[in-house]
CSV table of C-alpha atoms in Angstrom, one decimal:
chain,number,residue,atom,x,y,z
A,1,MET,CA,16.6,4.2,6.3
A,2,THR,CA,16.5,4.1,10.0
A,3,ARG,CA,18.5,6.3,12.4
A,4,LYS,CA,20.1,3.2,13.8
A,5,TRP,CA,21.4,2.2,10.4
A,6,ILE,CA,22.8,5.7,9.8
A,7,MET,CA,24.6,5.8,13.1
A,8,ARG,CA,26.1,2.4,12.4
A,9,ALA,CA,27.3,3.5,9.0
A,10,LEU,CA,28.8,6.7,10.5
A,11,CYS,CA,30.6,4.5,13.1
A,12,ILE,CA,32.1,2.3,10.3
A,13,LEU,CA,33.2,5.4,8.3
A,14,CYS,CA,34.8,6.9,11.4
A,15,LEU,CA,36.6,3.7,12.2
A,16,ALA,CA,37.9,3.4,8.6
A,17,ALA,CA,39.2,7.0,8.8
A,18,MET,CA,41.0,6.2,12.0
A,19,LEU,CA,42.6,3.1,10.7
A,20,THR,CA,43.6,4.9,7.5
A,21,GLY,CA,45.2,7.6,9.6
A,22,CYS,CA,47.0,5.1,11.8
A,23,GLY,CA,48.5,3.4,8.6
A,24,ARG,CA,50.1,6.6,7.4
A,25,GLU,CA,53.7,7.2,8.0
A,26,PRO,CA,54.6,10.4,10.0
A,27,GLU,CA,55.6,13.4,7.9
A,28,VAL,CA,59.3,13.7,7.3
A,29,THR,CA,60.7,16.8,9.0
A,30,GLU,CA,64.4,15.8,9.0
A,31,THR,CA,66.7,14.4,6.3
A,32,THR,CA,65.6,10.8,6.0
A,33,ILE,CA,66.5,7.7,4.0
A,34,GLU,CA,63.3,5.6,3.6
A,35,VAL,CA,63.7,2.0,2.4
A,36,LYS,CA,60.6,0.5,1.0
A,37,LYS,CA,59.7,-3.2,0.9
A,38,ASN,CA,59.9,-3.3,-2.9
A,39,GLY,CA,63.6,-2.2,-2.7
A,40,GLN,CA,63.1,1.4,-3.7
A,41,VAL,CA,64.9,4.1,-1.6
A,42,VAL,CA,63.4,7.6,-1.1
A,43,HIS,CA,65.8,10.2,0.2
A,44,THR,CA,64.2,13.3,1.6
A,45,ILE,CA,66.7,16.0,2.2
A,46,ILE,CA,65.8,19.0,4.3
A,47,GLU,CA,68.4,21.8,4.7
A,48,ASP,CA,68.6,25.5,5.6
A,49,PHE,CA,67.8,27.7,2.6
A,50,SER,CA,67.7,31.1,4.2
A,51,GLU,CA,70.7,32.8,2.5
A,52,SER,CA,69.6,35.2,-0.2
A,53,TYR,CA,72.0,33.8,-2.8
A,54,TYR,CA,70.4,30.4,-2.8
A,55,ASN,CA,68.3,29.8,-5.9
A,56,LEU,CA,65.8,26.9,-6.0
A,57,ASP,CA,65.6,26.8,-9.8
A,58,GLU,CA,69.4,26.5,-10.0
A,59,LEU,CA,69.4,23.8,-7.4
A,60,GLU,CA,66.7,21.8,-9.1
A,61,SER,CA,68.5,22.1,-12.5
A,62,THR,CA,71.8,21.0,-11.0
A,63,ILE,CA,70.3,17.9,-9.4
A,64,GLN,CA,68.3,17.0,-12.6
A,65,GLN,CA,71.5,17.2,-14.7
A,66,ALA,CA,73.2,14.9,-12.2
A,67,CYS,CA,70.3,12.4,-12.4
A,68,ASP,CA,70.3,12.5,-16.2
A,69,THR,CA,74.1,11.9,-16.4
A,70,TYR,CA,73.9,9.0,-13.9
A,71,ASN,CA,70.9,7.4,-15.7
A,72,ALA,CA,72.5,7.7,-19.1
A,73,SER,CA,75.5,5.9,-17.7
A,74,ALA,CA,73.4,3.2,-15.9
A,75,GLY,CA,71.3,2.6,-19.0
A,76,LYS,CA,68.1,3.0,-17.0
A,77,GLU,CA,66.1,5.5,-14.9
A,78,ALA,CA,67.6,4.5,-11.6
A,79,VAL,CA,67.5,8.0,-10.0
A,80,VAL,CA,64.6,10.4,-10.1
A,81,LEU,CA,64.1,13.9,-8.7
A,82,LYS,CA,60.6,13.7,-7.3
A,83,ALA,CA,60.3,17.2,-5.8
A,84,ALA,CA,62.3,20.3,-4.8
A,85,LYS,CA,60.5,23.0,-2.9
A,86,GLU,CA,61.2,25.8,-0.4
A,87,ASN,CA,59.3,25.5,2.9
A,88,ASP,CA,57.8,28.4,4.9
A,89,ASP,CA,60.5,28.0,7.5
A,90,HIS,CA,63.2,28.9,4.9
A,91,THR,CA,64.3,25.3,4.5
A,92,VAL,CA,64.4,23.5,1.2
A,93,MET,CA,63.1,19.9,0.8
A,94,VAL,CA,64.4,17.7,-2.0
A,95,VAL,CA,62.9,14.3,-2.6
A,96,MET,CA,65.0,11.8,-4.5
A,97,GLN,CA,63.8,8.3,-5.5
A,98,TYR,CA,66.3,5.5,-6.2
A,99,ALA,CA,65.6,2.1,-7.9
A,100,ASP,CA,67.4,0.4,-5.0
A,101,ALA,CA,70.1,0.7,-2.4
A,102,SER,CA,72.9,0.1,-5.0
A,103,ALA,CA,71.7,3.1,-7.0
A,104,TYR,CA,71.7,5.2,-3.9
A,105,SER,CA,75.2,4.2,-3.0
A,106,ALA,CA,76.6,4.7,-6.5
A,107,PHE,CA,74.9,8.1,-7.0
A,108,ASN,CA,75.8,9.5,-3.6
A,109,LYS,CA,79.1,7.7,-3.1
A,110,LEU,CA,77.8,6.6,0.3
A,111,ALA,CA,77.4,3.1,1.8
A,112,LEU,CA,73.8,1.8,1.9
A,113,PHE,CA,72.9,-1.9,2.0
A,114,VAL,CA,69.5,-3.3,2.7
A,115,GLY,CA,68.6,-7.0,2.7
A,116,THR,CA,68.5,-10.0,4.9
A,117,VAL,CA,71.3,-10.8,7.4
A,118,LYS,CA,72.2,-13.7,5.2
A,119,ASP,CA,72.5,-11.4,2.2
A,120,ALA,CA,74.7,-9.0,4.1
A,121,PHE,CA,77.0,-11.8,5.2
A,122,ASN,CA,77.2,-13.1,1.7
A,123,ALA,CA,77.9,-9.6,0.4
A,124,GLY,CA,81.0,-9.4,2.6
A,125,TYR,CA,79.7,-7.2,5.4
A,126,ASP,CA,81.5,-7.7,8.7
A,127,LEU,CA,78.9,-8.9,11.2
A,128,ASN,CA,81.4,-9.0,14.0
A,129,VAL,CA,79.5,-6.1,15.7
A,130,THR,CA,77.5,-5.5,18.9
A,131,LEU,CA,74.0,-4.3,18.5
A,132,SER,CA,71.8,-3.0,21.3
A,133,SER,CA,68.1,-3.5,21.7
A,134,LEU,CA,66.1,-0.3,21.1
A,135,LYS,CA,63.8,-1.2,24.0
A,136,GLY,CA,66.4,0.3,26.3
A,137,ASP,CA,66.6,-2.8,28.4
A,138,GLY,CA,70.3,-3.3,27.9
A,139,GLU,CA,70.0,-6.4,25.8
A,140,GLN,CA,72.8,-6.9,23.2
A,141,ILE,CA,73.5,-9.3,20.4
A,142,GLY,CA,76.7,-10.2,18.5
A,143,LYS,CA,77.8,-11.9,15.4
A,144,GLU,CA,76.8,-15.4,16.5
A,145,ASP,CA,73.3,-14.2,17.3
A,146,LEU,CA,73.0,-12.3,14.0
A,147,LEU,CA,74.0,-15.4,12.0
A,148,LYS,CA,71.1,-17.2,13.6
A,149,MET,CA,68.8,-14.5,12.4
A,150,GLY,CA,69.6,-15.0,8.7
A,151,GLU,CA,66.1,-14.1,7.4
A,152,LYS,CA,65.8,-10.9,9.5
A,153,HIS,CA,66.4,-7.7,7.6
A,154,ILE,CA,69.4,-5.4,8.1
A,155,ALA,CA,70.3,-2.0,6.8
A,156,VAL,CA,73.9,-0.8,6.8
A,157,VAL,CA,74.7,2.9,6.3
A,158,ARG,CA,77.6,5.3,6.7
A,159,GLU,CA,76.1,8.7,7.3
A,160,ALA,CA,74.3,10.7,10.0
A,161,VAL,CA,70.7,10.6,8.9
A,162,ASN,CA,67.3,9.3,9.9
A,163,VAL,CA,66.6,5.9,8.5
A,164,ARG,CA,63.0,4.6,8.0
A,165,VAL,CA,62.4,1.0,7.1
A,166,TRP,CA,59.2,-1.0,6.4
A,167,ASP,CA,59.0,-2.9,9.7
A,168,LYS,CA,59.9,-2.5,13.3
A,169,VAL,CA,63.5,-1.8,14.2
A,170,ARG,CA,64.8,-4.2,16.9
A,171,TYR,CA,68.5,-3.6,17.3
A,172,GLY,CA,71.1,-1.1,16.2
A,173,SER,CA,74.7,0.0,16.5
A,174,GLU,CA,75.8,2.2,19.4
A,175,ASP,CA,75.1,5.4,17.3
A,176,VAL,CA,71.5,4.3,16.5
A,177,LYS,CA,68.8,6.2,18.5
A,178,ALA,CA,65.2,5.3,18.7
A,179,THR,CA,62.5,7.8,17.7
A,180,ALA,CA,58.8,8.1,18.3
A,181,ASN,CA,58.2,5.9,15.3
A,182,ALA,CA,59.2,2.2,15.7
A,183,LYS,CA,60.2,2.0,12.0
A,184,THR,CA,62.5,5.1,12.1
A,185,VAL,CA,65.8,5.5,13.8
A,186,SER,CA,68.3,8.3,14.0
A,187,VAL,CA,71.9,7.5,13.1
A,188,THR,CA,74.4,10.0,14.7
A,189,ASP,CA,77.8,8.9,13.5
A,190,ALA,CA,78.7,9.7,9.9
A,191,ASP,CA,82.1,8.0,10.0
A,192,MET,CA,81.3,4.4,11.1
A,193,LEU,CA,79.3,1.7,9.4
A,194,THR,CA,76.0,1.5,11.2
A,195,TYR,CA,73.9,-1.6,11.4
A,196,ILE,CA,70.1,-1.6,11.9
A,197,LEU,CA,68.3,-4.9,12.4
A,198,PHE,CA,64.6,-5.0,11.7
A,199,ASP,CA,61.8,-7.5,11.2
């Protein structure tokens, strides 16, 4: 085995490691709704847990009971508690997994829709909205433009939360703020229906 071959192999391994790292999603540090391409929704909740009367076991038990009750009613395991842990900075992180956006909405009593623009229109969502480009170039699109983008994907939420989707976000409502990750945006208004258009 020659030195040249070894160096070439090391270069390939290093490149593979770099590519693997690039493919990883950034660590979640704020409450985030992540919508996966297969339809599943992962809700990572990060909240202050510094008060002495907070009890992680009680919190976990309460959430699990709520999941069991919902799943029994739904007739399937639509909501799963994946993790509940206290972090070193005295915050608690709870990770919930939902079969789809409908399960998330029903369990949390909060609006969440994910699908194509065409699906959203057929589901009765009002697309008479103005969305702004996240490039910061001032470009805006309206209902007529959206209807021409029937196969593009759209997420609709009504809560102040980070939203991560599986492809690049292009446009959003006025309360949608870009983040360092092109697939993640911050929604700042909990009272209005927020629209997020992505590839």
